[in-house]
Amino acid sequence: MADIFTLAYANLVSPVVLFFVLGFAAALARSDLIVPEQIAKALALYLLFAIGFKGGAGVAEHGIDQKLMAAVLAGIVLSVLIPLIAFFILQRISKLSRIDAAAVAAHYGSISIVTFVAGTDAVTRLGLDYEGYLVAVAAVMESPPILVALLLIKGASLFKSDATAPEPGGRSELFREIALNGSIVMLIGAFAIGWITGPAGQEEIKPFIVDPFKGVLCLFLLDMGLVAGRGMRTGRQYLKPPVIGFGLIMPPIGAALGLVAAQMVGLSVGGTTLLMTLAASASYIAVPAALRVALPEAKPAISLTLSLGVTFPFNLIVGIPLYGAAAQAVAGG
Amino acid sequence: MKRYQKKRIEIIIEAPMQARVTGLLDRMDATGYTVVPAIAGKGREGIWTREGQVSDASRMIMILCITDGAHVDEILDPLFELVSRHIGIVTVSDVEVFRTDHF
């Protein structure tokens, strides 16, 4: 039990978390502190590039084992199962409309790559290793929940007629956008290049992708704190207590499913922590963009504020150390 | 200098819809349009600012299209079908241009 508190304290006073807290507090206090839009985009690209490349180089170094396919399959199953559970819970405990519940469920079924990156930082701080291919697992978990949400609302008509947009090619265009959204292409592309070039390739660009990584992550989380704080300031009126409660109980439920999946696959303690983190995290980039096109009736203020203002801080501050402790207790044997 | 009457269609819409709206304008043979990023605003969903968003999903853009009055309904009917469920505003106003052959 002492380990949980040690982990929680170490996490709480890490620069990554403290910069997030600084941004969140600054936004709530109405400071004019801001990270310019294009710089924030560049920081996000850098993080995707670095984490993807390192994951690919890790796979090249340690080789592929049969766990890779099992982990990818587990990721897909989790990303289909979690939004269904989330939708079921929301329908029971909240008064959200079916459309809003499906939209929120899609956010919680999908993943937050920044939460994953923060998880890798925490795992590394504990001196644990993790399976590099979890980057690929993260990528495959991003899109299925969007289709699950659309199926929940549109049913089989999603595949029969162009039910998502009235213009020619609308449905196929939407599927293309979901599958090839910029963050997935960057992540998988960097993963593939890291895999192809291996540790030698990583050594070549180490001064760019390894050494400054933590500083960039701190700056990005400062921006995330600012965005989350602003979101909470302007959007909290849309969040009723049952919905906020959902934002706090859904991550541990997802993490528990992630723990079961990681055990079935046979991941390491670090890998288990990260799969739990992925399953617990909620999207706020890929899913909102797709749903604005495909499910425009859903209120973005609810799902985005909940995912970014409630669940992201929960996972960053409480969740990740909790998942790490649970992974150590169960997988650390 | 002689001036000519045209119609200006102004579409304020969510950024993820940009390609769909401009694609529609292309298909409707609009001779041109301009896309402008919106910085901040307030609507039924509350206040928002461009800088305060984590992705393009919640950002807004404005698409301006000037066309001949005879083509306005050809554009507006499918445009309304496309954007009516989305957050945004579509307005049509009378404008004057100098080079009528450009529109």
mmCIF file of C-alpha atoms in Angstrom, chain A residues 1-332:
data_model
loop_
_atom_site.group_PDB
_atom_site.id
_atom_site.type_symbol
_atom_site.label_atom_id
_atom_site.label_comp_id
_atom_site.label_asym_id
_atom_site.label_seq_id
_atom_site.Cartn_x
_atom_site.Cartn_y
_atom_site.Cartn_z
ATOM 1 C CA MET A 1 0.000 0.000 0.000
ATOM 2 C CA ALA A 2 2.907 2.317 0.818
ATOM 3 C CA ASP A 3 4.042 1.790 -2.761
ATOM 4 C CA ILE A 4 0.871 3.376 -4.107
ATOM 5 C CA PHE A 5 1.461 6.515 -2.066
ATOM 6 C CA THR A 6 5.143 6.617 -3.003
ATOM 7 C CA LEU A 7 4.201 6.303 -6.666
ATOM 8 C CA ALA A 8 1.429 8.866 -6.321
ATOM 9 C CA TYR A 9 3.734 11.359 -4.602
ATOM 10 C CA ALA A 10 6.559 10.852 -7.116
ATOM 11 C CA ASN A 11 4.039 11.352 -9.918
ATOM 12 C CA LEU A 12 2.510 14.415 -8.312
ATOM 13 C CA VAL A 13 5.817 16.239 -7.972
ATOM 14 C CA SER A 14 7.094 15.294 -11.432
ATOM 15 C CA PRO A 15 7.705 18.297 -13.743
ATOM 16 C CA VAL A 16 5.195 16.877 -16.244
ATOM 17 C CA VAL A 17 2.302 16.924 -13.779
ATOM 18 C CA LEU A 18 3.313 20.199 -12.179
ATOM 19 C CA PHE A 19 3.399 21.987 -15.540
ATOM 20 C CA PHE A 20 -0.071 20.654 -16.282
ATOM 21 C CA VAL A 21 -1.265 21.912 -12.900
ATOM 22 C CA LEU A 22 0.347 25.297 -13.615
ATOM 23 C CA GLY A 23 -1.529 25.583 -16.927
ATOM 24 C CA PHE A 24 -4.817 24.428 -15.395
ATOM 25 C CA ALA A 25 -4.508 26.900 -12.502
ATOM 26 C CA ALA A 26 -3.461 29.743 -14.808
ATOM 27 C CA ALA A 27 -6.502 29.181 -17.016
ATOM 28 C CA LEU A 28 -8.879 29.023 -14.062
ATOM 29 C CA ALA A 29 -7.355 32.263 -12.741
ATOM 30 C CA ARG A 30 -7.965 33.835 -16.181
ATOM 31 C CA SER A 31 -4.262 34.449 -16.857
ATOM 32 C CA ASP A 32 -3.428 35.497 -20.424
ATOM 33 C CA LEU A 33 -0.712 32.805 -20.566
ATOM 34 C CA ILE A 34 -1.034 31.049 -23.895
ATOM 35 C CA VAL A 35 0.895 28.590 -26.061
ATOM 36 C CA PRO A 36 0.408 29.766 -29.667
ATOM 37 C CA GLU A 37 -1.756 27.409 -31.732
ATOM 38 C CA GLN A 38 0.921 26.493 -34.287
ATOM 39 C CA ILE A 39 3.530 25.858 -31.592
ATOM 40 C CA ALA A 40 1.110 23.589 -29.734
ATOM 41 C CA LYS A 41 0.522 21.683 -32.993
ATOM 42 C CA ALA A 42 4.275 21.373 -33.546
ATOM 43 C CA LEU A 43 4.784 20.105 -29.991
ATOM 44 C CA ALA A 44 2.062 17.476 -30.515
ATOM 45 C CA LEU A 45 3.703 16.380 -33.782
ATOM 46 C CA TYR A 46 7.066 16.146 -32.042
ATOM 47 C CA LEU A 47 5.647 13.945 -29.273
ATOM 48 C CA LEU A 48 3.964 11.621 -31.792
ATOM 49 C CA PHE A 49 7.171 11.462 -33.812
ATOM 50 C CA ALA A 50 9.374 10.755 -30.783
ATOM 51 C CA ILE A 51 7.128 8.192 -29.095
ATOM 52 C CA GLY A 52 6.416 6.433 -32.406
ATOM 53 C CA PHE A 53 10.072 6.296 -33.389
ATOM 54 C CA LYS A 54 11.227 5.041 -29.982
ATOM 55 C CA GLY A 55 8.513 2.371 -30.031
ATOM 56 C CA GLY A 56 9.590 1.182 -33.477
ATOM 57 C CA ALA A 57 13.276 1.186 -32.509
ATOM 58 C CA GLY A 58 12.357 -0.832 -29.403
ATOM 59 C CA VAL A 59 10.628 -3.457 -31.542
ATOM 60 C CA ALA A 60 13.682 -3.613 -33.843
ATOM 61 C CA GLU A 61 15.945 -4.095 -30.833
ATOM 62 C CA HIS A 62 13.931 -6.742 -29.011
ATOM 63 C CA GLY A 63 12.367 -8.422 -32.035
ATOM 64 C CA ILE A 64 8.768 -9.350 -32.698
ATOM 65 C CA ASP A 65 7.132 -12.009 -30.637
ATOM 66 C CA GLN A 66 3.714 -13.579 -30.814
ATOM 67 C CA LYS A 67 2.584 -11.119 -28.138
ATOM 68 C CA LEU A 68 2.545 -8.291 -30.679
ATOM 69 C CA MET A 69 -0.430 -9.632 -32.612
ATOM 70 C CA ALA A 70 -2.148 -10.629 -29.376
ATOM 71 C CA ALA A 71 -1.633 -7.113 -27.976
ATOM 72 C CA VAL A 72 -2.991 -5.489 -31.148
ATOM 73 C CA LEU A 73 -6.010 -7.803 -31.046
ATOM 74 C CA ALA A 74 -6.514 -7.010 -27.349
ATOM 75 C CA GLY A 75 -6.386 -3.300 -28.196
ATOM 76 C CA ILE A 76 -9.092 -3.689 -30.838
ATOM 77 C CA VAL A 77 -11.322 -5.716 -28.499
ATOM 78 C CA LEU A 78 -10.876 -3.134 -25.728
ATOM 79 C CA SER A 79 -11.685 -0.260 -28.079
ATOM 80 C CA VAL A 80 -14.955 -1.928 -29.097
ATOM 81 C CA LEU A 81 -15.930 -3.122 -25.626
ATOM 82 C CA ILE A 82 -15.169 0.058 -23.655
ATOM 83 C CA PRO A 83 -17.475 2.411 -25.620
ATOM 84 C CA LEU A 84 -20.308 -0.124 -25.316
ATOM 85 C CA ILE A 85 -19.817 -0.279 -21.526
ATOM 86 C CA ALA A 86 -19.485 3.505 -21.348
ATOM 87 C CA PHE A 87 -22.712 3.958 -23.341
ATOM 88 C CA PHE A 88 -24.534 1.485 -21.106
ATOM 89 C CA ILE A 89 -23.343 3.272 -17.923
ATOM 90 C CA LEU A 90 -24.222 6.717 -19.276
ATOM 91 C CA GLN A 91 -27.690 5.575 -20.251
ATOM 92 C CA ARG A 92 -28.216 4.322 -16.691
ATOM 93 C CA ILE A 93 -26.708 7.127 -14.605
ATOM 94 C CA SER A 94 -27.074 10.297 -16.668
ATOM 95 C CA LYS A 95 -29.812 12.087 -18.505
ATOM 96 C CA LEU A 96 -27.700 12.603 -21.601
ATOM 97 C CA SER A 97 -29.471 12.099 -24.903
ATOM 98 C CA ARG A 98 -28.651 8.914 -26.834
ATOM 99 C CA ILE A 99 -26.532 10.918 -29.251
ATOM 100 C CA ASP A 100 -24.553 12.700 -26.542
ATOM 101 C CA ALA A 101 -24.079 9.431 -24.654
ATOM 102 C CA ALA A 102 -22.776 7.741 -27.813
ATOM 103 C CA ALA A 103 -20.428 10.679 -28.470
ATOM 104 C CA VAL A 104 -19.053 10.563 -24.922
ATOM 105 C CA ALA A 105 -18.727 6.763 -25.188
ATOM 106 C CA ALA A 106 -16.668 7.152 -28.383
ATOM 107 C CA HIS A 107 -14.306 9.547 -26.605
ATOM 108 C CA TYR A 108 -13.819 7.051 -23.755
ATOM 109 C CA GLY A 109 -13.386 4.054 -26.028
ATOM 110 C CA SER A 110 -10.696 5.819 -27.998
ATOM 111 C CA ILE A 111 -7.359 6.800 -26.511
ATOM 112 C CA SER A 112 -5.377 9.868 -25.571
ATOM 113 C CA ILE A 113 -1.843 9.590 -26.895
ATOM 114 C CA VAL A 114 -0.680 12.341 -24.528
ATOM 115 C CA THR A 115 -1.918 10.317 -21.540
ATOM 116 C CA PHE A 116 -0.009 7.374 -23.029
ATOM 117 C CA VAL A 117 3.124 9.526 -23.375
ATOM 118 C CA ALA A 118 2.734 10.692 -19.757
ATOM 119 C CA GLY A 119 2.358 7.002 -18.837
ATOM 120 C CA THR A 120 5.633 6.115 -20.588
ATOM 121 C CA ASP A 121 7.279 8.937 -18.652
ATOM 122 C CA ALA A 122 5.970 7.539 -15.345
ATOM 123 C CA VAL A 123 6.946 3.969 -16.267
ATOM 124 C CA THR A 124 10.450 5.096 -17.266
ATOM 125 C CA ARG A 125 10.768 7.022 -14.002
ATOM 126 C CA LEU A 126 10.075 3.767 -12.148
ATOM 127 C CA GLY A 127 12.941 2.137 -14.027
ATOM 128 C CA LEU A 128 10.562 -0.198 -15.874
ATOM 129 C CA ASP A 129 10.782 -1.234 -19.492
ATOM 130 C CA TYR A 130 7.759 -1.592 -21.775
ATOM 131 C CA GLU A 131 6.941 -3.246 -25.074
ATOM 132 C CA GLY A 132 7.630 -0.780 -27.918
ATOM 133 C CA TYR A 133 4.768 -2.166 -30.000
ATOM 134 C CA LEU A 134 2.270 -0.666 -27.565
ATOM 135 C CA VAL A 135 2.580 2.413 -29.779
ATOM 136 C CA ALA A 136 0.957 0.389 -32.570
ATOM 137 C CA VAL A 137 -1.680 -0.836 -30.116
ATOM 138 C CA ALA A 138 -2.426 2.811 -29.257
ATOM 139 C CA ALA A 139 -2.867 3.599 -32.947
ATOM 140 C CA VAL A 140 -5.315 0.747 -33.604
ATOM 141 C CA MET A 141 -7.387 1.698 -30.552
ATOM 142 C CA GLU A 142 -8.050 5.208 -31.821
ATOM 143 C CA SER A 143 -10.689 4.647 -34.510
ATOM 144 C CA PRO A 144 -12.981 1.650 -33.710
ATOM 145 C CA PRO A 145 -14.916 3.541 -30.991
ATOM 146 C CA ILE A 146 -16.005 6.126 -33.564
ATOM 147 C CA LEU A 147 -17.632 3.365 -35.623
ATOM 148 C CA VAL A 148 -19.166 1.854 -32.478
ATOM 149 C CA ALA A 149 -20.750 5.218 -31.623
ATOM 150 C CA LEU A 150 -22.074 5.645 -35.163
ATOM 151 C CA LEU A 151 -23.498 2.112 -35.098
ATOM 152 C CA LEU A 152 -25.182 2.830 -31.761
ATOM 153 C CA ILE A 153 -26.944 5.826 -33.297
ATOM 154 C CA LYS A 154 -27.382 4.955 -36.948
ATOM 155 C CA GLY A 155 -27.489 1.164 -36.680
ATOM 156 C CA ALA A 156 -27.024 -0.919 -39.793
ATOM 157 C CA SER A 157 -27.950 2.057 -41.991
ATOM 158 C CA LEU A 158 -24.385 3.255 -41.472
ATOM 159 C CA PHE A 159 -23.266 0.654 -44.006
ATOM 160 C CA LYS A 160 -26.344 0.635 -46.241
ATOM 161 C CA SER A 161 -26.692 4.225 -47.265
ATOM 162 C CA ASP A 162 -24.718 7.375 -46.902
ATOM 163 C CA ALA A 163 -26.019 8.169 -43.489
ATOM 164 C CA THR A 164 -23.121 10.270 -42.295
ATOM 165 C CA ALA A 165 -22.956 13.118 -44.790
ATOM 166 C CA PRO A 166 -25.105 14.084 -47.711
ATOM 167 C CA GLU A 167 -22.406 14.905 -50.236
ATOM 168 C CA PRO A 168 -21.134 12.314 -52.759
ATOM 169 C CA GLY A 169 -18.522 9.994 -51.296
ATOM 170 C CA GLY A 170 -19.377 11.236 -47.817
ATOM 171 C CA ARG A 171 -19.282 7.941 -45.960
ATOM 172 C CA SER A 172 -16.134 6.579 -47.583
ATOM 173 C CA GLU A 173 -14.511 9.988 -47.233
ATOM 174 C CA LEU A 174 -15.325 9.971 -43.529
ATOM 175 C CA PHE A 175 -13.867 6.482 -43.073
ATOM 176 C CA ARG A 176 -10.744 7.585 -44.930
ATOM 177 C CA GLU A 177 -10.385 10.626 -42.683
ATOM 178 C CA ILE A 178 -10.835 8.514 -39.545
ATOM 179 C CA ALA A 179 -8.272 5.929 -40.650
ATOM 180 C CA LEU A 180 -5.741 8.427 -41.950
ATOM 181 C CA ASN A 181 -6.046 11.280 -39.501
ATOM 182 C CA GLY A 182 -2.765 13.140 -39.107
ATOM 183 C CA SER A 183 -1.912 11.892 -35.629
ATOM 184 C CA ILE A 184 -2.298 8.228 -36.625
ATOM 185 C CA VAL A 185 -0.193 8.711 -39.775
ATOM 186 C CA MET A 186 2.548 10.469 -37.780
ATOM 187 C CA LEU A 187 2.530 7.857 -35.014
ATOM 188 C CA ILE A 188 2.479 4.798 -37.269
ATOM 189 C CA GLY A 189 4.858 6.397 -39.782
ATOM 190 C CA ALA A 190 7.430 7.228 -37.085
ATOM 191 C CA PHE A 191 6.933 3.745 -35.594
ATOM 192 C CA ALA A 192 7.634 2.149 -38.998
ATOM 193 C CA ILE A 193 10.720 4.317 -39.571
ATOM 194 C CA GLY A 194 11.967 3.539 -36.047
ATOM 195 C CA TRP A 195 11.423 -0.161 -36.723
ATOM 196 C CA ILE A 196 13.199 -0.030 -40.097
ATOM 197 C CA THR A 197 16.190 1.995 -38.895
ATOM 198 C CA GLY A 198 16.389 0.360 -35.461
ATOM 199 C CA PRO A 199 18.632 1.412 -32.548
ATOM 200 C CA ALA A 200 21.230 2.758 -35.004
ATOM 201 C CA GLY A 201 18.634 5.123 -36.458
ATOM 202 C CA GLN A 202 17.570 6.155 -32.979
ATOM 203 C CA GLU A 203 21.192 6.864 -32.067
ATOM 204 C CA GLU A 204 21.454 9.204 -35.059
ATOM 205 C CA ILE A 205 18.561 11.393 -33.939
ATOM 206 C CA LYS A 206 18.876 10.831 -30.192
ATOM 207 C CA PRO A 207 19.779 14.462 -29.449
ATOM 208 C CA PHE A 208 16.443 15.432 -31.027
ATOM 209 C CA ILE A 209 13.997 12.736 -29.933
ATOM 210 C CA VAL A 210 15.401 11.525 -26.596
ATOM 211 C CA ASP A 211 17.153 14.346 -24.767
ATOM 212 C CA PRO A 212 14.616 17.185 -25.231
ATOM 213 C CA PHE A 213 11.622 14.836 -24.944
ATOM 214 C CA LYS A 214 10.757 15.541 -21.328
ATOM 215 C CA GLY A 215 11.089 19.302 -21.680
ATOM 216 C CA VAL A 216 8.815 19.304 -24.722
ATOM 217 C CA LEU A 217 6.333 17.094 -22.881
ATOM 218 C CA CYS A 218 6.297 19.610 -20.001
ATOM 219 C CA LEU A 219 5.616 22.493 -22.379
ATOM 220 C CA PHE A 220 2.871 20.525 -24.152
ATOM 221 C CA LEU A 221 1.258 19.627 -20.842
ATOM 222 C CA LEU A 222 1.368 23.280 -19.833
ATOM 223 C CA ASP A 223 -0.736 23.920 -22.944
ATOM 224 C CA MET A 224 -2.991 20.959 -22.144
ATOM 225 C CA GLY A 225 -3.475 22.403 -18.663
ATOM 226 C CA LEU A 226 -4.405 25.765 -20.162
ATOM 227 C CA VAL A 227 -6.863 24.185 -22.597
ATOM 228 C CA ALA A 228 -8.370 21.918 -19.940
ATOM 229 C CA GLY A 229 -8.664 24.795 -17.465
ATOM 230 C CA ARG A 230 -10.332 27.037 -20.053
ATOM 231 C CA GLY A 231 -12.628 24.187 -21.033
ATOM 232 C CA MET A 232 -13.674 23.686 -17.427
ATOM 233 C CA ARG A 233 -14.182 27.415 -16.942
ATOM 234 C CA THR A 234 -16.470 27.789 -19.920
ATOM 235 C CA GLY A 235 -17.911 24.296 -20.251
ATOM 236 C CA ARG A 236 -18.554 23.066 -16.726
ATOM 237 C CA GLN A 237 -22.141 24.298 -16.920
ATOM 238 C CA TYR A 238 -22.750 21.415 -19.331
ATOM 239 C CA LEU A 239 -21.487 18.799 -16.878
ATOM 240 C CA LYS A 240 -24.037 17.564 -14.362
ATOM 241 C CA PRO A 241 -22.732 15.607 -11.323
ATOM 242 C CA PRO A 242 -23.607 12.157 -12.768
ATOM 243 C CA VAL A 243 -21.666 12.987 -15.924
ATOM 244 C CA ILE A 244 -18.656 14.194 -13.907
ATOM 245 C CA GLY A 245 -18.958 10.998 -11.847
ATOM 246 C CA PHE A 246 -18.833 9.017 -15.087
ATOM 247 C CA GLY A 247 -15.639 10.874 -16.044
ATOM 248 C CA LEU A 248 -14.054 9.652 -12.815
ATOM 249 C CA ILE A 249 -15.309 6.056 -12.649
ATOM 250 C CA MET A 250 -14.920 5.149 -16.323
ATOM 251 C CA PRO A 251 -11.089 5.372 -16.344
ATOM 252 C CA PRO A 252 -10.612 2.768 -13.573
ATOM 253 C CA ILE A 253 -13.187 0.525 -15.298
ATOM 254 C CA GLY A 254 -11.280 0.810 -18.577
ATOM 255 C CA ALA A 255 -7.986 0.274 -16.742
ATOM 256 C CA ALA A 256 -9.341 -2.888 -15.071
ATOM 257 C CA LEU A 257 -10.283 -4.254 -18.498
ATOM 258 C CA GLY A 258 -6.830 -3.239 -19.732
ATOM 259 C CA LEU A 259 -5.271 -5.133 -16.820
ATOM 260 C CA VAL A 260 -7.191 -8.299 -17.710
ATOM 261 C CA ALA A 261 -6.211 -7.939 -21.382
ATOM 262 C CA ALA A 262 -2.546 -7.318 -20.494
ATOM 263 C CA GLN A 263 -2.518 -10.445 -18.305
ATOM 264 C CA MET A 264 -4.011 -12.514 -21.106
ATOM 265 C CA VAL A 265 -1.390 -11.218 -23.543
ATOM 266 C CA GLY A 266 1.413 -11.594 -20.990
ATOM 267 C CA LEU A 267 2.758 -8.048 -21.019
ATOM 268 C CA SER A 268 5.511 -6.819 -18.704
ATOM 269 C CA VAL A 269 4.704 -4.650 -15.669
ATOM 270 C CA GLY A 270 5.527 -1.497 -17.671
ATOM 271 C CA GLY A 271 3.503 -2.722 -20.646
ATOM 272 C CA THR A 272 0.577 -3.637 -18.384
ATOM 273 C CA THR A 273 0.631 -0.139 -16.881
ATOM 274 C CA LEU A 274 0.568 1.384 -20.349
ATOM 275 C CA LEU A 275 -2.229 -0.815 -21.714
ATOM 276 C CA MET A 276 -4.246 0.070 -18.601
ATOM 277 C CA THR A 277 -3.460 3.743 -19.229
ATOM 278 C CA LEU A 278 -4.592 3.451 -22.848
ATOM 279 C CA ALA A 279 -7.825 1.725 -21.856
ATOM 280 C CA ALA A 280 -8.444 4.359 -19.166
ATOM 281 C CA SER A 281 -7.735 7.374 -21.351
ATOM 282 C CA ALA A 282 -10.238 9.371 -23.359
ATOM 283 C CA SER A 283 -9.687 10.989 -26.743
ATOM 284 C CA TYR A 284 -9.917 14.726 -27.281
ATOM 285 C CA ILE A 285 -8.318 15.097 -30.713
ATOM 286 C CA ALA A 286 -9.213 12.377 -33.240
ATOM 287 C CA VAL A 287 -12.698 11.512 -31.995
ATOM 288 C CA PRO A 288 -14.067 15.076 -31.656
ATOM 289 C CA ALA A 289 -13.014 15.923 -35.220
ATOM 290 C CA ALA A 290 -14.649 12.802 -36.665
ATOM 291 C CA LEU A 291 -17.814 13.227 -34.630
ATOM 292 C CA ARG A 292 -18.236 16.863 -35.620
ATOM 293 C CA VAL A 293 -18.626 15.580 -39.165
ATOM 294 C CA ALA A 294 -20.517 12.351 -38.537
ATOM 295 C CA LEU A 295 -22.614 13.159 -35.474
ATOM 296 C CA PRO A 296 -23.044 16.933 -35.514
ATOM 297 C CA GLU A 297 -26.064 16.859 -33.194
ATOM 298 C CA ALA A 298 -23.821 15.749 -30.314
ATOM 299 C CA LYS A 299 -22.812 18.652 -28.093
ATOM 300 C CA PRO A 300 -19.008 18.941 -28.191
ATOM 301 C CA ALA A 301 -18.997 20.955 -24.963
ATOM 302 C CA ILE A 302 -20.083 17.852 -23.002
ATOM 303 C CA SER A 303 -17.711 15.225 -24.376
ATOM 304 C CA LEU A 304 -14.683 17.494 -24.781
ATOM 305 C CA THR A 305 -14.987 19.164 -21.388
ATOM 306 C CA LEU A 306 -15.478 15.798 -19.699
ATOM 307 C CA SER A 307 -12.607 14.105 -21.496
ATOM 308 C CA LEU A 308 -10.158 16.988 -21.224
ATOM 309 C CA GLY A 309 -11.254 18.737 -18.047
ATOM 310 C CA VAL A 310 -12.095 15.743 -15.848
ATOM 311 C CA THR A 311 -10.634 12.474 -17.144
ATOM 312 C CA PHE A 312 -7.302 13.730 -18.465
ATOM 313 C CA PRO A 313 -6.309 15.397 -15.149
ATOM 314 C CA PHE A 314 -7.625 12.360 -13.231
ATOM 315 C CA ASN A 315 -5.478 9.968 -15.245
ATOM 316 C CA LEU A 316 -2.447 12.220 -15.132
ATOM 317 C CA ILE A 317 -2.515 12.889 -11.396
ATOM 318 C CA VAL A 318 -4.258 9.864 -9.835
ATOM 319 C CA GLY A 319 -4.820 7.247 -12.509
ATOM 320 C CA ILE A 320 -1.342 6.525 -13.854
ATOM 321 C CA PRO A 321 0.254 5.870 -10.427
ATOM 322 C CA LEU A 322 -2.794 3.781 -9.510
ATOM 323 C CA TYR A 323 -2.507 1.698 -12.689
ATOM 324 C CA GLY A 324 1.245 1.346 -12.100
ATOM 325 C CA ALA A 325 0.669 0.051 -8.574
ATOM 326 C CA ALA A 326 -2.042 -2.342 -9.747
ATOM 327 C CA ALA A 327 0.207 -3.608 -12.564
ATOM 328 C CA GLN A 328 3.048 -4.188 -10.111
ATOM 329 C CA ALA A 329 0.753 -5.996 -7.694
ATOM 330 C CA VAL A 330 -0.722 -8.255 -10.371
ATOM 331 C CA ALA A 331 1.983 -8.604 -13.041
ATOM 332 C CA GLY A 332 5.044 -7.926 -10.861
#
